[in-house]
Structures are given as structure tokens and as C-alpha cells.
């Protein structure tokens, strides 16, 4: 039975290469349960990143597609980055 395995720094190179070749390895831009910043009405707003999916991200309980986030102006790690995008 196949099961999910956490990739850590101790994971061997063969397993990492297999995961990348099989398309089972993903890099998420933001860590779940952390605060991020989005720009709403030309003001930075602090939101909670609840979950990250392949095609969407959940902020404060609402799922946004990556295209919607691009139209809003993006998601930022700090308020300074959000202000810099204006």
C-alpha cells in the first residue's frame, strides 16, 4: 500500500528524484497557518493562509484561484512587500 511520506533533509536522493520524476513533489509558496498580506482596495490586509493547493490558496477560509490572486496583486510575506507592489 502506498502512503504519504514527509520529505525531510534526511530523505535520500533516490527518493527525491523519483518524487520529482513521478510528479509527486510540489513546492508551496506559503506555509499553512501563517499570516500573509494581500492588497485590497489599494490597502495591505493581513490574512491567514489556511491551506495551499495546486490550483488555489485558502485565505481566511475562502479559496482563491491563483489567477484571482494575480488580479488582486499577489500574496506577500510582509506588509513592506505589499506596500512596495502599489
Coordinates of N, CA and C in Angstrom, one line a residue:
X1 N 0.9 -1.2 0.0 CA 0.0 0.0 0.0 C 0.9 1.2 0.0
X2 N 0.6 2.2 -0.9 CA 1.4 3.4 -0.9 C 0.8 4.4 0.1
X3 N 1.7 5.1 0.7 CA 1.3 6.1 1.8 C 2.1 7.3 1.6
X4 N 1.6 8.4 2.2 CA 2.3 9.7 2.1 C 3.5 9.7 3.0
X5 N 4.6 10.2 2.5 CA 5.8 10.3 3.3 C 6.3 11.7 3.3
X6 N 6.7 12.2 4.5 CA 7.2 13.6 4.6 C 8.6 13.7 4.0
X7 N 8.8 14.6 3.2 CA 10.2 14.8 2.7 C 10.9 15.7 3.6
X8 N 12.0 15.2 4.2 CA 12.9 15.9 5.1 C 14.3 16.0 4.6
X9 N 15.2 16.6 5.3 CA 16.6 16.7 4.9 C 17.3 15.4 5.0
X10 N 16.7 14.4 5.6 CA 17.2 13.1 5.7 C 16.8 12.2 4.6
X11 N 15.8 12.6 3.8 CA 15.3 11.8 2.6 C 16.4 11.6 1.6
X12 N 16.6 10.3 1.2 CA 17.7 10.0 0.3 C 17.4 10.6 -1.1
X13 N 18.5 10.7 -1.8 CA 18.5 11.4 -3.1 C 17.6 10.6 -4.1
X14 N 17.7 9.3 -4.1 CA 16.9 8.4 -5.0 C 15.4 8.7 -4.8
X15 N 14.9 8.8 -3.6 CA 13.5 9.1 -3.3 C 13.1 10.4 -3.8
X16 N 14.0 11.4 -3.6 CA 13.7 12.8 -4.1 C 13.6 12.8 -5.6
X17 N 14.5 12.1 -6.3 CA 14.5 12.1 -7.8 C 13.2 11.4 -8.3
X18 N 12.9 10.3 -7.6 CA 11.7 9.5 -8.0 C 10.4 10.4 -7.8
X19 N 10.3 11.2 -6.7 CA 9.2 12.0 -6.5 C 9.1 13.1 -7.5
X20 N 10.2 13.7 -7.9 CA 10.2 14.7 -8.9 C 9.8 14.2 -10.3
X21 N 10.4 13.0 -10.6 CA 10.1 12.4 -11.9 C 8.6 11.9 -12.0
X22 N 8.1 11.5 -10.9 CA 6.7 11.0 -10.9 C 5.7 12.1 -10.8
X23 N 6.1 13.4 -10.6 CA 5.2 14.5 -10.5 C 4.6 14.5 -9.1
X24 N 5.2 14.0 -8.1 CA 4.5 14.0 -6.8 C 5.2 14.9 -5.8
X25 N 6.1 15.8 -6.3 CA 6.7 16.7 -5.4 C 6.3 18.1 -5.8
X26 N 5.8 18.9 -4.8 CA 5.4 20.3 -5.1 C 6.0 21.2 -4.1
X27 N 6.2 22.4 -4.6 CA 6.8 23.5 -3.7 C 5.6 24.5 -3.5
X28 N 5.3 24.7 -2.3 CA 4.2 25.7 -2.0 C 4.8 27.0 -1.6
X29 N 4.3 28.1 -2.1 CA 4.9 29.4 -1.8 C 4.7 29.9 -0.4
X30 N 3.7 29.4 0.3 CA 3.4 29.9 1.7 C 3.1 28.8 2.6
X31 N 3.5 28.9 3.8 CA 3.3 27.8 4.8 C 1.8 28.0 5.3
X32 N 1.1 26.9 5.4 CA -0.3 26.9 6.0 C -0.2 27.4 7.5
X33 N -1.2 28.0 8.0 CA -1.3 28.5 9.3 C -0.3 29.6 9.6
X34 N 0.0 30.4 8.6 CA 0.9 31.6 8.8 C 0.2 32.8 8.2
X35 N 0.6 34.0 8.6 CA -0.1 35.2 8.1 C 0.7 35.7 6.9
X36 N -0.1 36.1 5.9 CA 0.4 36.7 4.7 C -0.4 38.0 4.5
X37 N 0.1 38.8 3.5 CA -0.5 40.1 3.2 C -1.0 40.1 1.7
X38 N -2.2 40.6 1.5 CA -2.8 40.8 0.2 C -3.2 42.3 0.1
X39 N -3.3 42.8 -1.1 CA -3.7 44.2 -1.3 C -5.2 44.2 -1.7
X40 N -6.0 44.9 -0.9 CA -7.4 45.0 -1.2 C -7.8 46.5 -1.2
X41 N -8.4 47.0 -2.2 CA -8.7 48.4 -2.4 C -7.5 49.3 -2.1
X42 N -6.4 49.0 -2.6 CA -5.1 49.7 -2.5 C -4.6 49.8 -1.1
X43 N -5.0 48.9 -0.2 CA -4.5 48.8 1.1 C -4.0 47.4 1.5
X44 N -2.9 47.3 2.1 CA -2.5 45.9 2.5 C -3.3 45.4 3.6
X45 N -3.7 44.1 3.5 CA -4.6 43.5 4.5 C -3.9 42.2 5.0
X46 N -3.8 42.0 6.3 CA -3.2 40.8 6.8 C -4.2 39.7 6.9
X47 N -3.9 38.5 6.3 CA -4.8 37.4 6.2 C -4.1 36.2 6.7
X48 N -4.9 35.2 7.0 CA -4.3 33.9 7.5 C -4.3 32.9 6.3
X49 N -3.2 32.4 6.0 CA -3.1 31.4 4.9 C -3.5 30.0 5.6
X50 N -4.6 29.5 5.2 CA -5.1 28.3 5.9 C -4.7 27.0 5.1
X51 N -4.6 27.1 3.8 CA -4.2 25.9 3.1 C -3.7 26.3 1.7
X52 N -2.9 25.5 1.1 CA -2.4 25.8 -0.3 C -2.6 24.6 -1.1
X53 N -3.2 24.8 -2.3 CA -3.5 23.7 -3.2 C -2.7 23.9 -4.5
X54 N -2.9 23.0 -5.4 CA -2.2 23.1 -6.7 C -2.7 24.2 -7.5
X55 N -4.0 24.5 -7.5 CA -4.7 25.5 -8.3 C -5.3 26.6 -7.5
X56 N -5.1 26.6 -6.2 CA -5.8 27.6 -5.4 C -5.1 27.7 -4.0
X57 N -5.5 28.8 -3.3 CA -4.9 29.1 -2.0 C -6.1 29.5 -1.1
X58 N -6.1 29.1 0.2 CA -7.2 29.4 1.1 C -6.8 30.5 2.0
X59 N -7.4 31.6 1.9 CA -7.0 32.8 2.8 C -8.3 33.1 3.6
X60 N -8.1 33.1 4.9 CA -9.2 33.4 5.8 C -10.5 32.6 5.5
X61 N -10.3 31.4 5.1 CA -11.5 30.5 4.9 C -12.0 30.5 3.5
X62 N -11.6 31.4 2.7 CA -12.1 31.5 1.3 C -11.0 31.0 0.3
X63 N -11.4 30.2 -0.6 CA -10.5 29.7 -1.6 C -10.4 30.7 -2.8
X64 N -9.2 31.0 -3.2 CA -8.9 31.9 -4.3 C -8.1 31.1 -5.3
X65 N -8.4 31.2 -6.6 CA -7.5 30.6 -7.6 C -6.3 31.5 -7.7
X66 N -5.2 30.9 -8.3 CA -4.0 31.7 -8.5 C -4.2 32.8 -9.4
X67 N -5.2 32.7 -10.4 CA -5.5 33.8 -11.3 C -6.2 35.0 -10.5
X68 N -7.1 34.6 -9.6 CA -7.7 35.7 -8.8 C -6.7 36.4 -8.0
X69 N -5.7 35.7 -7.4 CA -4.7 36.3 -6.6 C -3.8 37.2 -7.4
X70 N -3.5 36.8 -8.7 CA -2.7 37.6 -9.6 C -3.5 38.9 -9.9
X71 N -4.8 38.8 -10.1 CA -5.6 40.0 -10.4 C -5.7 40.9 -9.2
X72 N -5.7 40.4 -7.9 CA -5.7 41.2 -6.7 C -4.3 41.9 -6.5
X73 N -3.3 41.4 -7.1 CA -2.0 42.0 -7.0 C -1.0 41.0 -6.4
X74 N -1.4 39.9 -5.9 CA -0.5 38.9 -5.3 C -0.6 38.7 -3.8
X75 N 0.1 37.8 -3.3 CA 0.2 37.5 -1.9 C 1.6 37.8 -1.5
X76 N 1.8 38.4 -0.3 CA 3.1 38.8 0.1 C 3.4 38.3 1.5
X77 N 4.7 38.1 1.8 CA 5.2 37.7 3.1 C 5.2 38.8 4.1
X78 N 5.3 40.0 3.7 CA 5.4 41.1 4.7 C 4.6 42.3 4.2
X79 N 4.2 43.2 5.1 CA 3.5 44.4 4.8 C 4.3 45.3 3.9
X80 N 5.6 45.3 4.1 CA 6.5 46.1 3.3 C 6.5 45.7 1.9
X81 N 6.5 44.4 1.6 CA 6.4 43.8 0.2 C 5.1 44.2 -0.4
X82 N 4.0 44.1 0.4 CA 2.7 44.5 -0.1 C 2.6 46.0 -0.5
X83 N 3.2 46.8 0.3 CA 3.2 48.3 0.1 C 4.1 48.6 -1.2
X84 N 5.1 47.8 -1.3 CA 6.0 48.0 -2.4 C 5.4 47.7 -3.8
X85 N 4.4 46.9 -3.7 CA 3.7 46.5 -5.0 C 2.7 47.5 -5.5
X86 N 2.4 48.5 -4.6 CA 1.4 49.5 -5.0 C 2.0 50.5 -6.0

